CSV table of C-alpha atoms in Angstrom, one decimal:
chain,number,residue,atom,x,y,z
A,1,MET,CA,124.9,85.9,261.9
A,2,LYS,CA,125.2,88.9,263.6
A,3,SER,CA,126.7,88.0,267.2
A,4,ASN,CA,125.2,88.3,270.3
A,5,GLN,CA,127.9,89.3,272.4
A,6,VAL,CA,127.9,93.1,273.5
A,7,THR,CA,130.4,95.5,272.6
A,8,ILE,CA,132.3,98.3,273.4
A,9,VAL,CA,130.4,100.5,269.8
A,10,ASP,CA,127.2,99.0,271.4
A,11,ILE,CA,127.7,100.6,274.2
A,12,ALA,CA,130.0,104.0,272.6
A,13,ASN,CA,125.7,104.0,270.1
A,14,GLU,CA,124.0,103.9,272.9
A,15,LEU,CA,125.3,107.2,275.3
A,16,ASN,CA,127.2,108.8,272.1
A,17,MET,CA,130.3,108.3,272.3
A,18,SER,CA,133.2,107.5,271.0
A,19,LYS,CA,135.6,104.3,271.2
A,20,SER,CA,137.7,105.5,272.3
A,21,THR,CA,136.0,106.5,275.0
A,22,VAL,CA,134.2,103.8,276.0
A,23,SER,CA,137.4,101.7,276.3
A,24,ARG,CA,139.3,104.4,278.1
A,25,ALA,CA,136.0,103.7,281.3
A,26,LEU,CA,136.3,99.8,281.1
A,27,THR,CA,139.9,99.8,281.4
A,28,GLY,CA,139.6,102.7,284.3
A,29,HIS,CA,141.6,105.1,282.5
A,30,PRO,CA,142.3,108.1,284.7
A,31,ASN,CA,141.1,110.7,281.8
A,32,VAL,CA,138.0,110.2,282.2
A,33,LYS,CA,135.3,111.3,284.3
A,34,PRO,CA,134.1,110.5,286.9
A,35,GLU,CA,130.0,110.8,286.1
A,36,THR,CA,131.7,109.5,282.1
A,37,ARG,CA,133.0,105.8,283.7
A,38,ALA,CA,130.2,105.9,285.9
A,39,LYS,CA,127.5,105.9,282.9
A,40,VAL,CA,129.2,104.2,281.3
A,41,LEU,CA,129.9,101.3,284.1
A,42,GLU,CA,126.0,101.1,285.1
A,43,LEU,CA,125.3,100.5,280.8
A,44,ALA,CA,127.9,97.9,280.4
A,45,GLU,CA,126.6,95.7,283.6
A,46,LYS,CA,122.6,96.4,282.2
A,47,LEU,CA,123.4,95.0,278.8
A,48,ASP,CA,125.6,92.2,281.1
A,49,TYR,CA,128.9,93.3,278.2
A,50,GLN,CA,132.4,91.0,278.9
A,51,ARG,CA,135.4,92.7,277.6
A,52,ASN,CA,137.3,90.5,274.9
A,53,MET,CA,140.4,88.9,276.9
A,54,LEU,CA,141.7,87.7,273.1
A,55,SER,CA,142.0,91.3,271.9
A,56,ILE,CA,143.6,92.5,275.1
A,57,SER,CA,145.9,89.6,275.8
A,58,LEU,CA,146.4,90.7,272.1
A,59,ILE,CA,147.6,94.2,272.8
A,60,THR,CA,149.2,93.3,275.8
A,61,ASN,CA,150.5,90.7,274.6
A,62,LYS,CA,149.1,89.2,279.4
A,63,THR,CA,145.9,87.5,279.6
A,64,LYS,CA,145.4,87.5,283.0
A,65,THR,CA,145.5,84.4,283.3
A,66,ILE,CA,147.3,81.5,285.3
A,67,GLY,CA,147.2,77.8,285.3
A,68,ILE,CA,147.4,75.3,288.5
A,69,VAL,CA,148.6,71.8,287.7
A,70,LEU,CA,148.3,69.6,290.6
A,71,PRO,CA,148.3,65.6,290.4
A,72,ASP,CA,144.4,64.7,291.5
A,73,PHE,CA,141.9,65.4,293.1
A,74,PHE,CA,141.6,62.6,295.4
A,75,THR,CA,142.3,64.1,298.5
A,76,SER,CA,141.0,67.6,300.7
A,77,PHE,CA,144.5,68.9,300.1
A,78,PHE,CA,145.2,69.8,296.6
A,79,PRO,CA,141.6,71.7,296.3
A,80,GLN,CA,142.3,73.8,299.1
A,81,VAL,CA,145.7,74.9,297.6
A,82,VAL,CA,143.6,75.7,294.8
A,83,VAL,CA,141.5,78.1,297.1
A,84,GLY,CA,144.1,80.0,298.3
A,85,ALA,CA,145.3,80.8,295.3
A,86,GLN,CA,142.3,81.5,293.2
A,87,GLU,CA,141.7,84.2,296.3
A,88,GLU,CA,145.1,85.7,296.3
A,89,ALA,CA,145.1,85.3,292.1
A,90,ALA,CA,141.3,87.0,291.9
A,91,ARG,CA,142.5,90.1,294.7
A,92,GLN,CA,145.2,90.8,291.7
A,93,GLY,CA,143.1,90.9,289.0
A,94,TYR,CA,143.6,87.2,287.6
A,95,SER,CA,141.7,84.9,287.0
A,96,VAL,CA,142.5,80.3,287.0
A,97,ILE,CA,142.7,77.6,285.1
A,98,VAL,CA,142.6,74.3,287.1
A,99,SER,CA,143.5,71.3,285.9
A,100,GLN,CA,144.1,67.3,287.8
A,101,CYS,CA,146.6,65.2,286.1
A,102,ASN,CA,145.0,61.8,287.9
A,103,GLU,CA,148.4,60.7,289.0
A,104,SER,CA,149.9,60.6,284.8
A,105,TYR,CA,152.5,61.9,283.0
A,106,GLU,CA,151.6,61.3,279.7
A,107,THR,CA,148.3,64.4,281.1
A,108,GLU,CA,150.7,65.7,282.7
A,109,VAL,CA,152.4,67.1,279.7
A,110,ALA,CA,149.1,67.4,277.5
A,111,ASN,CA,147.7,69.5,280.2
A,112,SER,CA,151.1,71.7,280.3
A,113,LYS,CA,150.0,71.8,276.2
A,114,VAL,CA,146.7,72.9,276.9
A,115,MET,CA,148.4,75.5,279.5
A,116,LEU,CA,151.1,76.0,276.7
A,117,ALA,CA,147.7,77.0,274.0
A,118,ASN,CA,145.8,78.9,277.6
A,119,ARG,CA,148.5,81.1,276.4
A,120,VAL,CA,148.6,81.5,280.7
A,121,ASP,CA,150.6,84.3,281.8
A,122,GLY,CA,152.1,81.6,284.5
A,123,VAL,CA,151.4,78.1,285.8
A,124,MET,CA,151.7,76.6,289.2
A,125,VAL,CA,152.6,72.7,289.8
A,126,SER,CA,152.2,69.9,292.0
A,127,LEU,CA,154.2,67.1,289.8
A,128,THR,CA,152.3,63.3,289.9
A,129,LYS,CA,154.3,60.2,291.0
A,130,GLU,CA,154.7,59.2,288.0
A,131,THR,CA,156.7,62.1,286.7
A,132,LEU,CA,160.4,61.9,285.7
A,133,ASN,CA,161.3,64.4,283.0
A,134,TYR,CA,161.3,67.7,283.0
A,135,ASP,CA,161.0,69.0,279.2
A,136,HIS,CA,157.6,70.0,279.5
A,137,TRP,CA,158.5,72.7,282.0
A,138,LYS,CA,161.2,73.7,280.8
A,139,ALA,CA,159.2,74.4,278.1
A,140,PHE,CA,157.6,77.3,279.7
A,141,VAL,CA,161.0,78.6,281.2
A,142,ARG,CA,162.5,79.0,277.8
A,143,ARG,CA,159.4,80.9,277.0
A,144,LYS,CA,159.7,83.4,280.4
A,145,ILE,CA,157.0,81.9,280.7
A,146,PRO,CA,157.4,82.4,285.1
A,147,VAL,CA,156.6,78.3,287.0
A,148,VAL,CA,156.2,78.2,291.0
A,149,PHE,CA,155.9,74.2,292.1
A,150,PHE,CA,154.5,73.4,295.7
A,151,ASN,CA,154.4,70.5,297.1
A,152,ARG,CA,156.3,68.1,294.8
A,153,VAL,CA,158.3,70.0,293.6
A,154,CYS,CA,161.1,69.4,290.9
A,155,GLU,CA,164.8,69.8,291.8
A,156,GLU,CA,167.1,70.1,288.9
A,157,MET,CA,165.3,73.0,287.5
A,158,MET,CA,165.8,76.8,289.2
A,159,VAL,CA,162.4,78.1,290.3
A,160,PRO,CA,160.7,79.7,293.3
A,161,LYS,CA,159.2,76.7,294.8
A,162,VAL,CA,156.7,75.9,298.4
A,163,VAL,CA,156.9,73.4,300.8
A,164,VAL,CA,156.6,71.7,304.4
A,165,ASN,CA,158.9,70.4,306.5
A,166,ASP,CA,159.2,68.2,305.2
A,167,TYR,CA,162.0,65.5,307.2
A,168,ASP,CA,161.4,68.0,310.6
A,169,ALA,CA,157.8,66.6,310.8
A,170,ALA,CA,158.3,63.5,310.5
A,171,PHE,CA,160.9,62.9,312.6
A,172,GLN,CA,158.6,64.2,315.0
A,173,ALA,CA,156.0,62.5,313.7
A,174,VAL,CA,158.6,59.4,314.7
A,175,GLU,CA,159.5,61.3,318.0
A,176,HIS,CA,156.0,61.0,319.2
A,177,LEU,CA,154.9,57.6,319.2
A,178,ILE,CA,158.3,56.9,320.1
A,179,SER,CA,157.1,58.9,323.4
A,180,ILE,CA,153.7,56.5,324.4
A,181,GLY,CA,156.6,53.6,324.0
A,182,LYS,CA,156.5,52.3,320.7
A,183,ARG,CA,159.6,50.8,319.0
A,184,ARG,CA,158.7,48.7,316.8
A,185,ILE,CA,157.3,51.6,314.1
A,186,ALA,CA,156.6,50.7,310.7
A,187,HIS,CA,157.0,53.2,307.8
A,188,LEU,CA,154.2,53.0,304.8
A,189,ALA,CA,156.1,55.6,301.9
A,190,GLY,CA,155.2,57.1,298.9
A,191,PRO,CA,157.4,56.4,295.6
A,192,ALA,CA,161.4,57.0,296.1
A,193,GLN,CA,161.3,59.4,293.2
A,194,LEU,CA,158.4,61.8,295.3
A,195,VAL,CA,161.4,65.0,297.5
A,196,VAL,CA,158.6,64.6,299.8
A,197,SER,CA,159.1,60.9,300.0
A,198,ARG,CA,162.2,61.1,300.1
A,199,LYS,CA,162.4,64.0,303.2
A,200,ARG,CA,159.2,62.2,305.6
A,201,MET,CA,161.3,58.6,305.1
A,202,SER,CA,164.2,60.6,305.6
A,203,GLY,CA,162.1,62.5,309.6
A,204,TYR,CA,161.5,58.7,310.0
A,205,ARG,CA,164.8,56.5,309.6
A,206,ASP,CA,166.9,60.2,311.6
A,207,ALA,CA,164.4,59.4,314.6
A,208,LEU,CA,165.1,56.4,315.0
A,209,ILE,CA,168.9,56.8,315.0
A,210,LYS,CA,168.3,59.6,317.9
A,211,ASN,CA,166.3,57.2,319.8
A,212,ASN,CA,168.8,54.9,319.6
A,213,ILE,CA,166.1,52.0,317.6
A,214,PRO,CA,167.2,49.9,314.9
A,215,ILE,CA,166.6,50.6,312.0
A,216,ASP,CA,163.9,47.5,310.5
A,217,GLU,CA,164.4,47.1,306.8
A,218,GLU,CA,160.8,45.7,306.6
A,219,LEU,CA,158.6,46.8,309.0
A,220,ILE,CA,159.7,50.0,305.2
A,221,ILE,CA,157.6,49.8,302.5
A,222,GLU,CA,157.2,52.4,299.7
A,223,TYR,CA,154.2,52.3,297.8
A,224,ASP,CA,152.7,53.5,294.4
A,225,LEU,CA,150.1,55.4,297.1
A,226,ASN,CA,147.7,53.5,294.8
A,227,LEU,CA,145.0,53.0,298.0
A,228,THR,CA,143.7,49.4,296.9
A,229,LYS,CA,148.1,48.4,297.5
A,230,VAL,CA,147.0,49.5,301.1
A,231,LYS,CA,144.7,45.9,302.7
A,232,MET,CA,148.2,43.6,301.6
A,233,TYR,CA,150.5,45.8,303.4
A,234,MET,CA,149.4,45.6,307.1
A,235,LYS,CA,148.8,42.0,305.9
A,236,HIS,CA,151.8,41.0,305.1
A,237,LEU,CA,153.6,43.8,307.9
A,238,LEU,CA,150.7,42.8,311.0
A,239,GLY,CA,151.8,39.1,309.6
A,240,MET,CA,154.8,39.1,310.7
A,241,THR,CA,157.1,37.2,313.6
A,242,SER,CA,157.6,41.1,315.2
A,243,PRO,CA,154.5,43.1,313.6
A,244,PRO,CA,154.6,46.5,314.5
A,245,ASP,CA,153.2,48.2,317.2
A,246,ALA,CA,153.3,51.7,315.2
A,247,ILE,CA,152.7,52.8,311.6
A,248,PHE,CA,153.8,55.8,310.4
A,249,ALA,CA,152.0,56.6,306.7
A,250,VAL,CA,152.9,59.0,304.3
A,251,ASN,CA,149.4,60.6,304.2
A,252,ASP,CA,146.1,60.5,305.6
A,253,PRO,CA,144.6,58.0,302.7
A,254,THR,CA,147.6,55.1,303.0
A,255,ALA,CA,146.7,55.7,307.5
A,256,ILE,CA,142.1,55.8,307.5
A,257,GLU,CA,142.9,52.6,305.2
A,258,ALA,CA,145.5,51.0,307.4
A,259,ILE,CA,143.3,51.8,310.4
A,260,GLN,CA,140.4,49.8,308.6
A,261,VAL,CA,142.2,46.4,308.3
A,262,ILE,CA,143.5,46.9,311.8
A,263,LYS,CA,140.2,46.9,313.2
A,264,GLN,CA,139.0,44.6,311.0
A,265,ALA,CA,142.1,42.0,312.6
A,266,GLY,CA,140.9,42.6,315.8
A,267,LYS,CA,143.8,45.3,316.8
A,268,ARG,CA,143.2,48.0,319.4
A,269,ILE,CA,143.8,51.3,318.3
A,270,PRO,CA,146.9,52.6,320.2
A,271,GLU,CA,146.9,49.5,322.4
A,272,ASP,CA,147.7,47.9,320.4
A,273,ILE,CA,149.2,49.5,317.0
A,274,ALA,CA,149.0,53.4,317.2
A,275,VAL,CA,148.3,55.4,313.7
A,276,VAL,CA,149.8,58.6,311.8
A,277,GLY,CA,149.5,60.3,308.8
A,278,PHE,CA,151.0,62.8,306.9
A,279,SER,CA,148.2,66.8,306.0
A,280,ASP,CA,144.9,66.7,307.9
A,281,ASN,CA,143.4,65.6,304.8
A,282,TYR,CA,139.3,65.9,305.3
A,283,GLY,CA,138.1,63.2,307.4
A,284,SER,CA,140.7,62.6,309.8
A,285,ASN,CA,139.1,63.9,312.7
A,286,PHE,CA,136.1,61.5,311.8
A,287,ILE,CA,137.3,58.1,311.6
A,288,GLU,CA,137.5,56.6,314.5
A,289,PRO,CA,139.4,56.5,315.5
A,290,SER,CA,140.7,60.1,315.4
A,291,LEU,CA,143.5,60.1,313.7
A,292,THR,CA,147.4,61.7,314.6
A,293,THR,CA,148.6,62.9,312.0
A,294,VAL,CA,150.9,66.2,310.6
A,295,ALA,CA,148.5,69.3,309.6
A,296,GLN,CA,150.3,71.4,306.2
A,297,PRO,CA,149.6,75.3,306.9
A,298,VAL,CA,147.0,74.0,303.2
A,299,LYS,CA,145.7,77.4,302.3
A,300,GLU,CA,148.5,79.7,301.9
A,301,ILE,CA,150.7,77.3,300.5
A,302,GLY,CA,148.1,77.8,297.4
A,303,LYS,CA,148.6,82.2,298.7
A,304,THR,CA,153.0,81.9,298.8
A,305,ALA,CA,152.8,80.4,295.4
A,306,MET,CA,150.7,82.2,293.8
A,307,GLU,CA,152.4,85.7,295.2
A,308,LEU,CA,155.3,84.0,293.8
A,309,LEU,CA,154.5,83.3,290.7
A,310,LEU,CA,152.6,87.1,290.7
A,311,GLY,CA,156.4,89.1,291.6
A,312,LEU,CA,157.8,87.5,289.1
A,313,MET,CA,155.6,87.7,286.5
A,314,ASP,CA,156.4,91.9,287.5
A,315,LYS,CA,160.4,91.8,286.4
A,316,ASP,CA,162.3,90.5,283.3
A,317,SER,CA,163.2,86.2,283.9
A,318,SER,CA,166.7,87.2,284.3
A,319,GLU,CA,165.8,89.1,286.9
A,320,TRP,CA,163.7,85.5,288.3
A,321,LYS,CA,165.5,84.3,291.7
A,322,PRO,CA,164.8,80.4,292.5
A,323,LEU,CA,163.7,81.6,295.9
A,324,ILE,CA,161.9,78.6,298.5
A,325,ARG,CA,159.6,79.0,300.1
A,326,THR,CA,159.4,76.3,303.3
A,327,LEU,CA,156.4,76.3,305.5
A,328,ASP,CA,155.8,75.2,308.9
A,329,THR,CA,153.5,72.2,310.5
A,330,GLU,CA,151.9,71.2,313.2
A,331,LEU,CA,151.5,68.0,314.9
A,332,ILE,CA,147.4,66.9,315.9
A,333,VAL,CA,147.4,64.6,318.5
A,334,ARG,CA,144.0,61.9,318.2
A,335,ASN,CA,143.4,59.2,319.6
A,336,SER,CA,145.0,55.9,317.2
A,337,THR,CA,147.9,57.6,319.2
A,338,VAL,CA,147.2,58.7,322.0
A,339,LYS,CA,143.0,57.8,323.8
A,340,GLN,CA,141.8,60.8,324.9
A,341,THR,CA,139.8,61.2,328.8
A,342,GLN,CA,136.6,62.1,329.0
A,343,GLU,CA,136.2,64.5,331.7
A,344,GLU,CA,132.0,64.5,332.7
């Protein structure tokens, strides 16, 4: 059965040219006359010609494809990272393959194998909350396929990473709560195996210490980011003999769930209990009351990680350096901590 796929041979026969001339015209070879290249490109577009990337990859040992592996798609954070990464990849002539792992280590390993099977030229990775073993990513480095981690990174692998100043951001968020008179500040923390969780925890603790506020371990709840559990944790905190007067949440989804429980309990926000989140996810400005949160430069994270990854591809693996790019955040103050006065 004859394939319907248009080939270089079809274009060459139609224009009465050699295959090599058509091939050079399609790849922008400088030895091809401009008028010849114009004719080839015009016919290629008319016939809906698609380059055979498999054949090209076999010749060049490059697929011009980047893999992006994400822990989830539950919030707007990771899709926006992909937008920033994809824009940069396209600007440099690369396509991307995106997979999400539903916060499962086993799925992450399976997705890494899919990336290898598709012969990606490099991979951007943000780890799942379950990932404690990194052999599947070390396999890429052994094969001289560059890896760049972002957001949720692997500290033991000496590869480039893109992060934000999680410690400083958490410190500033807690100091903001202290500045509005809060002293019983609870922390709904993420799992300790994630570097971001540990750094935000450290920022929370050090802000209290700096301001001579005793750390009450009963106000710190570390959980696995399963949002269905937030209601239980919040009911526990609100039922304490001396309940918290503020919540610092590891991320916005946690903070938004906490707000819902606080409102159902008939508490006033921020008068009775203030809430701060982290990430400035879509929807944080629309919940009632609007959420004070730490805004991350999400698209810039994706763009920066992709730039680092593409930079590695231009070098021999012996020249790869484990660069770390730390991007700034911004505390966005909204109604969950400070009631905004409306001016008529």
